[in-house]
Amino acid sequence: MKVIKKAALAAAVLCVFNAYSQVDLGFGTTGLTGWTLSPSTGAQSPTQWNSQGKGANIVSAMTNYTPGGGNTWTITPYSGNYMAALQPTGSTMYTTMATAFGLSTADKSAIQSFLVAHAGGGQTTPTNASYMSYSNLQLTAGTKFTVAWNFVATDYTPWNDTSITSLVPTSGGATPKINGYVQDYSVLGAINTGAGNWSTGSYGSTGWQIATYEILADGTYTLGFGAFNLGDTALSPIILVSGQQGTTLKNGQAFGPIASNDPAIQATVDAAVTPTPTPTPTPPAPTTFSTIATGGTVTSDTLAQGTITASGGILQITVAQPTVANPFVLNAGGLTVDNNGQAGTLSGVISGEGQLTINNSGTGGSITLTAQNTYTGATTVNAGATLNNTGSIASSSGVTNNGVFNNSGQAPNVTNTGAFTNSGTAGDINNSGLTVNSGTVGAVNNSGFFVNLVNGITGLFTNSGTATNAGTVGAVTNNAGTFTNTGIAGDITNNAGIVNNSGTAGAVTNAGTFNNSGIAGDLTNSGTATNAGTVGTVNNTGTLNVIDSGSTGAVDNYGIFNFTGGGIVGDVTNAGTFNYAGVGGVGTVGGVINSGTFNLSSAGSSVTVANYTQTANGQTVMNVAPGTIQKLTVTGTANLAGAIAFNAAPGPYQYGVYEFLTAQQVNGSYMYLGVLPDNISPLGFDLVQNSTSVGLKITPSAAYTLGSLDQNVGGMLTVTNLQMSVLDGALNYDCTLYGERNMCISAGARYTTDSAGNVSGGSLTFGKKLNPNVRVGAFIDQGFNNITSGNITMKTGLPMIGAFAHWNQDSRGYGWGVHGSLGYASNSLSINRTATPYSEAGTGAPKSTGEAVQLKATYTYPIGTRLTVNPYVGIRYTQLDISAYTESNAVYPLSYKGLTQSATDALAGVGASYNFGRVVGYISGGVVQNLSYTAGSLRGTSGIVNLGTYNVALPGSNYTSLAFGAGLTIDVARNQYLNLGIGWQQKSLVNTNVGSFNASYTVGF
């Protein structure tokens, strides 16, 4: 809050009539002094002020308000004086104002009751306010004074905005009489019919009024004025306060004070402004003049008949509403017409080369020219004067208006700093005041306020002030200020602010702010353009917003283009940023050629364009979330390059292909894929494309999938090791007990185990002695149980089969011997790959086949009659094959190629047997030296990103291991014996030891 610095006070500034004396309240010509204004916008030099400048301000020049309802109010303080302009804004509340005025609780309650009783059907609750107060006012009993005020409504019924004055004793004193009532306050202007003590109606004004004050006791007082909203804080009212009544124009026409709703108040006000009659002096004998010379003043009642020649000097109107019919000839020096507060008419023709000047030494009134005048000098309307032209002054070299100029005839060029209203024809207009045009004018250069009404026509329009057009203007250049168009405008060049509100305009070149809800031609934009209407083709290097149901032609965008509505946009060539934010995909876009950023992340789930081409420099931004993805539908052809980027929501994401682009034909492909933020990793993601669509593929993690394969390596080795051990053990099957027919049969059972599992089975061996030195045979072995290790199970399937042949140097089994054998096994596998948080489970059922062949040489020799020793050497080859297969039960299954494991081993050792009679015991020990080993690998292909092929090698190396065995052969009956044996073999390959037990029953026949 600021208090204006007090300057030298002028002489008494309040009108004083009857018993009303002078009280200095600082409304003089040096500034508004002594008052506190809130909320203050600060001390200012004489200024124009309009309804956009809310707050509390100090004004010396005219103010212009266009609140609505077709009303434009032009309000000016008394000549040379200041006035205060108060309009609520911000958070300054009514209660703050009441406290500043010093109103008591009873006063506040009484005011509220008055508002309720005089609401006129409108709102009754005060909200925010703007006010001014004058404290420490020393007044004596009997003092009477007045203050002028003018209330302007910027709102409409039933929003009953109101104003008030107060005079509250603060030290001594007593309740004064305000507007004829003994009370500390008086409600002034309001909006609703019957509301307040003066009712304006929607967008109205009270005109200049006075408030009367009568002091009933000596004391110190606080004087206050304020305006406040009721029921809301929008469209705030205005109260203007000054020492004396100024002038009010409604749409350019004089507007007097309205009558009060309270007859008693009206009577009090009328009494205060009615002057006391004074004796009328006897007039001197009239003197008539036919010439008006420089330095002289001639009154209108002293003019001679006929033509009047003016070479300078003043013609003063002295009779109320006179009509001067004399023709005038203006020579050098011209003529000054002083209407002296009267409404005068000059109906004669004014000719000559001199100038015409209009002055007013009084208050109010005007000069009206009705003839077809031909003078060629300049026309000047000074401040405080009003010129009405209903004829013609078109031959004048120009009108300079500093007061009020109303033209309904013909006028030349006009330079206006006052108020100019034109309903006729005028030349070019240079306006820094207020111009209201409903006629026809030439080119306009406006730095003030220009209102072109519905029937108004102008030429080229250059604006740096405030202009509104509801008629027709030519091409517009808006360099500063604002230009609002609801009519027809030509091409527009804008460097400031243009609002095309349901109007029609030509081509627009915008470097400022252009808001369009009407129709405009092609738009070249380097500023900020917002279109909710219709424009032609657009070239944008600034910011272009197409909102609501706005539509454009083709758009070339090099800046920022925001399409946020449900309108229509033609083909878009984008080298900047194109943000498509149509809610739910509503809106229509033609083809798109994108070499910048095409951002769909604020749009709905589906966006449709006609054709789509993205260059190598372009990128498209879309959204993806678990289970859903934005979709771009191209009804024609999509030509792809550049980058696609996804805004990814947090997971978890399901595996699969998220289709995001479809077209009749897809050519080319995206070059880059980005995900920001990357809420998809460590899952794999990539693009998949065919001739009509592109999708985002989300797969299990390559690394985690390989990790799940690593989990199966150990189980695979364990199972295959057991299988190969069983197959190797079968190579030692033999049948050695023969009868009369040289036949042998043996039935047995086996059990093999290691640290990870066990396997058991039964066997049947047949032998045939071909001669005393050679025997041959075959065996069949059936497993009893599955071999399982981890996720790997080898299922019992077909029995293992094999054959053997044996030659011995001695028919009793002594000396050199050679034993050859081979075996074959076929089984099925169940391989399960376990799911992890970033990989999926898979199941396979490949076939497993094994082959083994062994050749062993022995030398058996007896030591004594019971002990026999037989050293041996040999070689063995074993191979295990697992067939190729593809996993089932997986979105992205792994396809495995066949796996082969093989081993070539050298065997060496020694065995010994001891005959205890009917029982023979034996032991053996040897070394197995691996000569070569192929461990194989889990390898194959997949659709997993970064795992198109994989190869996980099973470990394998040459090794040396030990083997031991022991057993008993029990002679059960003739040509029948029972064999019991155990074995142990070291398996360094998988760092485990394999133990075995076997039992067989052999019969020779």
CSV table of N, CA, C and O in Angstrom, one decimal, residues 892-981:
chain,number,residue,atom,x,y,z
A,892,TYR,N,8.7,-68.7,-26.5
A,892,TYR,CA,9.9,-68.7,-27.3
A,892,TYR,C,10.7,-70.0,-27.0
A,892,TYR,O,11.6,-70.0,-26.2
A,893,PRO,N,10.3,-71.2,-27.6
A,893,PRO,CA,11.0,-72.4,-27.3
A,893,PRO,C,12.4,-72.4,-27.9
A,893,PRO,O,12.7,-71.8,-28.9
A,894,LEU,N,13.3,-73.2,-27.3
A,894,LEU,CA,14.6,-73.5,-27.8
A,894,LEU,C,14.5,-74.7,-28.7
A,894,LEU,O,13.9,-75.7,-28.4
A,895,SER,N,15.2,-74.6,-29.8
A,895,SER,CA,15.4,-75.7,-30.7
A,895,SER,C,16.8,-76.3,-30.6
A,895,SER,O,17.8,-75.5,-30.9
A,896,TYR,N,16.9,-77.5,-30.2
A,896,TYR,CA,18.2,-78.1,-29.9
A,896,TYR,C,18.7,-79.0,-31.1
A,896,TYR,O,17.8,-79.7,-31.7
A,897,LYS,N,19.9,-78.9,-31.5
A,897,LYS,CA,20.5,-79.8,-32.4
A,897,LYS,C,20.9,-81.1,-31.7
A,897,LYS,O,20.9,-81.2,-30.5
A,898,GLY,N,21.2,-82.2,-32.4
A,898,GLY,CA,21.6,-83.4,-31.8
A,898,GLY,C,22.9,-83.3,-31.0
A,898,GLY,O,23.7,-82.4,-31.3
A,899,LEU,N,23.0,-84.1,-29.9
A,899,LEU,CA,24.1,-84.1,-29.1
A,899,LEU,C,24.8,-85.4,-29.1
A,899,LEU,O,24.1,-86.5,-29.0
A,900,THR,N,26.1,-85.5,-29.3
A,900,THR,CA,26.8,-86.8,-29.3
A,900,THR,C,27.9,-86.7,-28.3
A,900,THR,O,28.7,-85.8,-28.3
A,901,GLN,N,28.0,-87.7,-27.5
A,901,GLN,CA,29.1,-87.9,-26.5
A,901,GLN,C,29.8,-89.2,-26.9
A,901,GLN,O,29.1,-90.2,-27.2
A,902,SER,N,31.1,-89.2,-26.9
A,902,SER,CA,31.9,-90.4,-27.2
A,902,SER,C,33.1,-90.5,-26.4
A,902,SER,O,33.7,-89.4,-26.0
A,903,ALA,N,33.6,-91.7,-26.1
A,903,ALA,CA,34.8,-91.9,-25.4
A,903,ALA,C,35.6,-93.1,-25.9
A,903,ALA,O,35.0,-94.1,-26.2
A,904,THR,N,36.9,-93.0,-26.1
A,904,THR,CA,37.7,-94.1,-26.4
A,904,THR,C,38.7,-94.3,-25.3
A,904,THR,O,39.4,-93.4,-24.9
A,905,ASP,N,38.6,-95.5,-24.6
A,905,ASP,CA,39.4,-95.8,-23.4
A,905,ASP,C,40.3,-97.0,-23.7
A,905,ASP,O,40.0,-98.0,-24.3
A,906,ALA,N,41.5,-96.9,-23.1
A,906,ALA,CA,42.5,-98.0,-23.0
A,906,ALA,C,42.3,-98.6,-21.7
A,906,ALA,O,42.2,-98.0,-20.7
A,907,LEU,N,42.2,-100.0,-21.7
A,907,LEU,CA,42.0,-100.8,-20.4
A,907,LEU,C,43.3,-101.6,-20.1
A,907,LEU,O,43.9,-102.2,-21.0
A,908,ALA,N,43.6,-101.6,-18.9
A,908,ALA,CA,44.7,-102.5,-18.4
A,908,ALA,C,44.5,-102.9,-17.0
A,908,ALA,O,44.1,-102.0,-16.2
A,909,GLY,N,44.8,-104.1,-16.7
A,909,GLY,CA,44.6,-104.6,-15.3
A,909,GLY,C,44.9,-106.0,-15.1
A,909,GLY,O,45.5,-106.7,-16.0
A,910,VAL,N,44.6,-106.5,-14.0
A,910,VAL,CA,44.9,-107.9,-13.7
A,910,VAL,C,43.8,-108.4,-12.8
A,910,VAL,O,43.3,-107.7,-11.9
A,911,GLY,N,43.5,-109.7,-13.0
A,911,GLY,CA,42.5,-110.3,-12.1
A,911,GLY,C,43.1,-111.6,-11.5
A,911,GLY,O,44.0,-112.2,-12.1
A,912,ALA,N,42.4,-112.1,-10.5
A,912,ALA,CA,42.9,-113.3,-9.8
A,912,ALA,C,41.7,-114.0,-9.3
A,912,ALA,O,40.8,-113.4,-8.8
A,913,SER,N,41.7,-115.3,-9.4
A,913,SER,CA,40.6,-116.1,-8.8
A,913,SER,C,41.2,-117.2,-7.9
A,913,SER,O,42.3,-117.7,-8.2
A,914,TYR,N,40.5,-117.7,-6.9
A,914,TYR,CA,40.9,-118.7,-6.0
A,914,TYR,C,39.8,-119.7,-5.8
A,914,TYR,O,38.7,-119.3,-5.5
A,915,ASN,N,40.1,-120.9,-6.0
A,915,ASN,CA,39.1,-122.0,-5.9
A,915,ASN,C,39.1,-122.6,-4.5
A,915,ASN,O,40.1,-123.2,-4.1
A,916,PHE,N,38.0,-122.3,-3.8
A,916,PHE,CA,37.9,-122.8,-2.5
A,916,PHE,C,37.2,-124.2,-2.5
A,916,PHE,O,36.9,-124.7,-1.4
A,917,GLY,N,36.9,-124.7,-3.6
A,917,GLY,CA,36.2,-126.0,-3.7
A,917,GLY,C,34.9,-125.7,-4.5
A,917,GLY,O,35.0,-125.6,-5.7
A,918,ARG,N,33.8,-125.6,-3.8
A,918,ARG,CA,32.5,-125.3,-4.5
A,918,ARG,C,32.3,-123.8,-4.6
A,918,ARG,O,31.4,-123.4,-5.2
A,919,VAL,N,33.2,-123.0,-4.1
A,919,VAL,CA,33.2,-121.6,-4.2
A,919,VAL,C,34.5,-121.0,-4.8
A,919,VAL,O,35.6,-121.5,-4.3
A,920,VAL,N,34.3,-120.2,-5.7
A,920,VAL,CA,35.5,-119.6,-6.3
A,920,VAL,C,35.4,-118.0,-6.1
A,920,VAL,O,34.4,-117.4,-6.4
A,921,GLY,N,36.4,-117.5,-5.5
A,921,GLY,CA,36.4,-116.0,-5.3
A,921,GLY,C,37.4,-115.4,-6.3
A,921,GLY,O,38.4,-116.0,-6.7
A,922,TYR,N,37.1,-114.1,-6.6
A,922,TYR,CA,37.9,-113.4,-7.6
A,922,TYR,C,37.9,-112.0,-7.3
A,922,TYR,O,37.0,-111.4,-6.7
A,923,ILE,N,39.0,-111.4,-7.7
A,923,ILE,CA,39.2,-109.9,-7.6
A,923,ILE,C,39.9,-109.4,-8.8
A,923,ILE,O,40.5,-110.2,-9.5
A,924,SER,N,39.7,-108.1,-9.1
A,924,SER,CA,40.4,-107.5,-10.2
A,924,SER,C,40.6,-106.1,-9.9
A,924,SER,O,40.0,-105.4,-9.1
A,925,GLY,N,41.6,-105.5,-10.6
A,925,GLY,CA,41.9,-104.1,-10.5
A,925,GLY,C,42.6,-103.6,-11.8
A,925,GLY,O,43.3,-104.4,-12.4
A,926,GLY,N,42.2,-102.4,-12.2
A,926,GLY,CA,42.7,-102.0,-13.4
A,926,GLY,C,42.7,-100.5,-13.5
A,926,GLY,O,42.2,-99.7,-12.6
A,927,VAL,N,43.2,-100.1,-14.6
A,927,VAL,CA,43.3,-98.6,-15.0
A,927,VAL,C,42.6,-98.4,-16.3
A,927,VAL,O,42.8,-99.2,-17.2
A,928,VAL,N,41.8,-97.4,-16.3
A,928,VAL,CA,41.1,-96.9,-17.5
A,928,VAL,C,41.7,-95.6,-17.9
A,928,VAL,O,41.6,-94.6,-17.2
A,929,GLN,N,42.3,-95.6,-19.1
A,929,GLN,CA,43.0,-94.4,-19.6
A,929,GLN,C,42.2,-93.9,-20.8
A,929,GLN,O,42.1,-94.6,-21.8
A,930,ASN,N,41.6,-92.7,-20.6
A,930,ASN,CA,40.8,-92.1,-21.7
A,930,ASN,C,41.8,-91.6,-22.8
A,930,ASN,O,42.7,-90.9,-22.5
A,931,LEU,N,41.5,-92.1,-24.0
A,931,LEU,CA,42.4,-91.7,-25.1
A,931,LEU,C,41.7,-90.5,-25.8
A,931,LEU,O,42.5,-89.6,-26.3
A,932,SER,N,40.4,-90.4,-25.9
A,932,SER,CA,39.7,-89.3,-26.5
A,932,SER,C,38.3,-89.2,-25.9
A,932,SER,O,37.7,-90.2,-25.5
A,933,TYR,N,37.8,-87.9,-25.8
A,933,TYR,CA,36.5,-87.8,-25.2
A,933,TYR,C,35.8,-86.6,-25.9
A,933,TYR,O,36.4,-85.5,-26.0
A,934,THR,N,34.6,-86.8,-26.4
A,934,THR,CA,33.8,-85.8,-27.0
A,934,THR,C,32.6,-85.6,-26.0
A,934,THR,O,31.7,-86.5,-26.0
A,935,ALA,N,32.6,-84.5,-25.3
A,935,ALA,CA,31.5,-84.3,-24.4
A,935,ALA,C,30.2,-83.8,-25.0
A,935,ALA,O,29.1,-83.9,-24.5
A,936,GLY,N,30.3,-83.2,-26.2
A,936,GLY,CA,29.1,-82.6,-26.9
A,936,GLY,C,28.7,-81.3,-26.3
A,936,GLY,O,29.4,-80.7,-25.4
A,937,SER,N,27.7,-80.7,-26.8
A,937,SER,CA,27.2,-79.4,-26.3
A,937,SER,C,25.7,-79.3,-26.6
A,937,SER,O,25.2,-79.9,-27.5
A,938,LEU,N,25.1,-78.4,-25.7
A,938,LEU,CA,23.7,-78.1,-25.9
A,938,LEU,C,23.7,-76.9,-26.8
A,938,LEU,O,24.0,-75.7,-26.4
A,939,ARG,N,23.3,-77.1,-28.1
A,939,ARG,CA,23.4,-76.0,-29.1
A,939,ARG,C,22.1,-76.0,-29.9
A,939,ARG,O,21.5,-77.1,-30.0
A,940,GLY,N,21.9,-74.9,-30.5
A,940,GLY,CA,20.7,-74.8,-31.3
A,940,GLY,C,20.3,-73.4,-31.6
A,940,GLY,O,21.1,-72.5,-31.6
A,941,THR,N,19.0,-73.1,-31.8
A,941,THR,CA,18.5,-71.8,-32.3
A,941,THR,C,17.3,-71.4,-31.4
A,941,THR,O,16.7,-72.3,-30.8
A,942,SER,N,17.0,-70.1,-31.4
A,942,SER,CA,15.8,-69.7,-30.7
A,942,SER,C,15.4,-68.3,-31.3
A,942,SER,O,16.1,-67.7,-32.0
A,943,GLY,N,14.2,-67.9,-30.9
A,943,GLY,CA,13.6,-66.6,-31.3
A,943,GLY,C,13.9,-65.6,-30.2
A,943,GLY,O,13.3,-64.5,-30.3
A,944,ILE,N,14.7,-65.9,-29.2
A,944,ILE,CA,14.9,-65.0,-28.2
A,944,ILE,C,16.0,-63.9,-28.6
A,944,ILE,O,16.9,-64.2,-29.3
A,945,VAL,N,15.7,-62.7,-28.3
A,945,VAL,CA,16.6,-61.6,-28.7
A,945,VAL,C,18.0,-61.8,-28.1
A,945,VAL,O,18.1,-62.1,-27.0
A,946,ASN,N,19.0,-61.7,-29.0
A,946,ASN,CA,20.4,-61.9,-28.7
A,946,ASN,C,20.7,-63.3,-28.4
A,946,ASN,O,21.8,-63.6,-27.8
A,947,LEU,N,19.8,-64.2,-28.8
A,947,LEU,CA,20.1,-65.6,-28.6
A,947,LEU,C,19.6,-66.4,-29.8
A,947,LEU,O,18.9,-67.4,-29.7
A,948,GLY,N,19.9,-65.9,-31.0
A,948,GLY,CA,19.5,-66.6,-32.2
A,948,GLY,C,20.1,-67.9,-32.3
A,948,GLY,O,19.5,-68.9,-32.7
A,949,THR,N,21.4,-68.1,-31.9
A,949,THR,CA,22.0,-69.4,-31.8
A,949,THR,C,22.7,-69.4,-30.4
A,949,THR,O,23.0,-68.4,-29.8
A,950,TYR,N,22.9,-70.6,-29.9
A,950,TYR,CA,23.5,-70.8,-28.6
A,950,TYR,C,24.3,-72.1,-28.7
A,950,TYR,O,24.1,-73.0,-29.5
A,951,ASN,N,25.3,-72.2,-27.8
A,951,ASN,CA,26.2,-73.4,-27.8
A,951,ASN,C,26.8,-73.4,-26.4
A,951,ASN,O,27.7,-72.7,-26.0
A,952,VAL,N,26.2,-74.3,-25.6
A,952,VAL,CA,26.7,-74.5,-24.2
A,952,VAL,C,27.4,-75.9,-24.1
A,952,VAL,O,26.8,-76.9,-24.2
A,953,ALA,N,28.8,-75.8,-24.1
A,953,ALA,CA,29.5,-77.0,-24.1
A,953,ALA,C,29.5,-77.8,-22.8
A,953,ALA,O,29.5,-77.2,-21.7
A,954,LEU,N,29.3,-79.1,-22.9
A,954,LEU,CA,29.4,-79.9,-21.7
A,954,LEU,C,30.9,-80.2,-21.4
A,954,LEU,O,31.7,-80.4,-22.4
A,955,PRO,N,31.3,-80.2,-20.2
A,955,PRO,CA,32.7,-80.3,-19.9
A,955,PRO,C,33.2,-81.7,-20.2
A,955,PRO,O,32.5,-82.7,-20.1
A,956,GLY,N,34.4,-81.8,-20.7
A,956,GLY,CA,35.0,-83.1,-21.0
A,956,GLY,C,36.5,-82.9,-21.2
A,956,GLY,O,37.0,-81.9,-21.7
A,957,SER,N,37.3,-84.0,-20.8
A,957,SER,CA,38.7,-84.0,-21.0
A,957,SER,C,39.3,-85.4,-20.9
A,957,SER,O,38.6,-86.3,-20.4
A,958,ASN,N,40.5,-85.6,-21.3
A,958,ASN,CA,41.1,-86.9,-21.1
A,958,ASN,C,41.3,-87.1,-19.6
A,958,ASN,O,41.5,-86.2,-18.8
A,959,TYR,N,41.1,-88.4,-19.2
A,959,TYR,CA,41.2,-88.7,-17.8
A,959,TYR,C,41.8,-90.1,-17.6
A,959,TYR,O,41.9,-90.9,-18.5
A,960,THR,N,42.3,-90.3,-16.4
A,960,THR,CA,42.8,-91.6,-16.0
A,960,THR,C,42.0,-92.0,-14.7
A,960,THR,O,41.9,-91.2,-13.8
A,961,SER,N,41.4,-93.2,-14.7
A,961,SER,CA,40.6,-93.6,-13.6
A,961,SER,C,40.9,-95.1,-13.2
A,961,SER,O,41.5,-95.8,-14.1
A,962,LEU,N,40.6,-95.4,-12.0
A,962,LEU,CA,40.8,-96.8,-11.5
A,962,LEU,C,39.5,-97.5,-11.5
A,962,LEU,O,38.5,-96.9,-11.3
A,963,ALA,N,39.7,-98.8,-11.6
A,963,ALA,CA,38.5,-99.7,-11.5
A,963,ALA,C,38.9,-101.0,-10.7
A,963,ALA,O,40.0,-101.5,-10.8
A,964,PHE,N,38.0,-101.4,-9.8
A,964,PHE,CA,38.2,-102.6,-9.0
A,964,PHE,C,36.9,-103.4,-9.0
A,964,PHE,O,35.8,-102.9,-9.1
A,965,GLY,N,37.1,-104.7,-8.9
A,965,GLY,CA,36.0,-105.6,-8.8
A,965,GLY,C,36.3,-106.8,-7.9
A,965,GLY,O,37.4,-107.2,-7.7
A,966,ALA,N,35.2,-107.5,-7.4
A,966,ALA,CA,35.4,-108.7,-6.6
A,966,ALA,C,34.1,-109.4,-6.6
A,966,ALA,O,33.0,-108.9,-6.9
A,967,GLY,N,34.2,-110.7,-6.4
A,967,GLY,CA,33.0,-111.5,-6.5
A,967,GLY,C,33.2,-113.0,-6.1
A,967,GLY,O,34.3,-113.4,-5.8
A,968,LEU,N,32.1,-113.7,-6.0
A,968,LEU,CA,32.1,-115.1,-5.7
A,968,LEU,C,31.3,-115.9,-6.7
A,968,LEU,O,30.2,-115.4,-7.2
A,969,THR,N,31.8,-117.0,-7.1
A,969,THR,CA,31.0,-117.9,-7.9
A,969,THR,C,30.8,-119.2,-7.1
A,969,THR,O,31.7,-119.9,-6.6
A,970,ILE,N,29.5,-119.5,-6.9
A,970,ILE,CA,29.1,-120.6,-6.1
A,970,ILE,C,28.5,-121.7,-6.9
A,970,ILE,O,27.6,-121.5,-7.7
A,971,ASP,N,29.1,-122.9,-6.8
A,971,ASP,CA,28.7,-124.1,-7.5
A,971,ASP,C,27.4,-124.6,-6.8
A,971,ASP,O,27.5,-125.2,-5.7
A,972,VAL,N,26.3,-124.4,-7.4
A,972,VAL,CA,25.0,-124.8,-6.8
A,972,VAL,C,24.6,-126.2,-7.1
A,972,VAL,O,24.2,-126.9,-6.2
A,973,ALA,N,24.8,-126.6,-8.3
A,973,ALA,CA,24.5,-128.0,-8.7
A,973,ALA,C,25.3,-128.3,-10.0
A,973,ALA,O,26.0,-127.4,-10.5
A,974,ARG,N,25.0,-129.5,-10.5
A,974,ARG,CA,25.8,-129.8,-11.7
A,974,ARG,C,25.4,-128.9,-12.8
A,974,ARG,O,24.2,-128.7,-13.1
A,975,ASN,N,26.4,-128.3,-13.4
A,975,ASN,CA,26.3,-127.3,-14.5
A,975,ASN,C,25.4,-126.1,-14.1
A,975,ASN,O,24.7,-125.5,-14.9
A,976,GLN,N,25.4,-125.7,-12.8
A,976,GLN,CA,24.7,-124.6,-12.4
A,976,GLN,C,25.5,-123.8,-11.3
A,976,GLN,O,26.0,-124.5,-10.4
A,977,TYR,N,25.6,-122.5,-11.4
A,977,TYR,CA,26.3,-121.8,-10.4
A,977,TYR,C,25.7,-120.4,-10.3
A,977,TYR,O,25.1,-119.9,-11.2
A,978,LEU,N,25.9,-119.9,-9.1
A,978,LEU,CA,25.5,-118.5,-8.8
A,978,LEU,C,26.7,-117.6,-8.7
A,978,LEU,O,27.7,-117.9,-8.0
A,979,ASN,N,26.6,-116.4,-9.3
A,979,ASN,CA,27.7,-115.5,-9.3
A,979,ASN,C,27.2,-114.2,-8.6
A,979,ASN,O,26.2,-113.6,-8.9
A,980,LEU,N,28.0,-113.7,-7.6
A,980,LEU,CA,27.8,-112.5,-7.0
A,980,LEU,C,29.0,-111.6,-7.1
A,980,LEU,O,30.1,-112.0,-6.8
A,981,GLY,N,28.8,-110.3,-7.5
A,981,GLY,CA,29.9,-109.5,-7.8
A,981,GLY,C,29.6,-108.0,-7.4
A,981,GLY,O,28.5,-107.5,-7.5
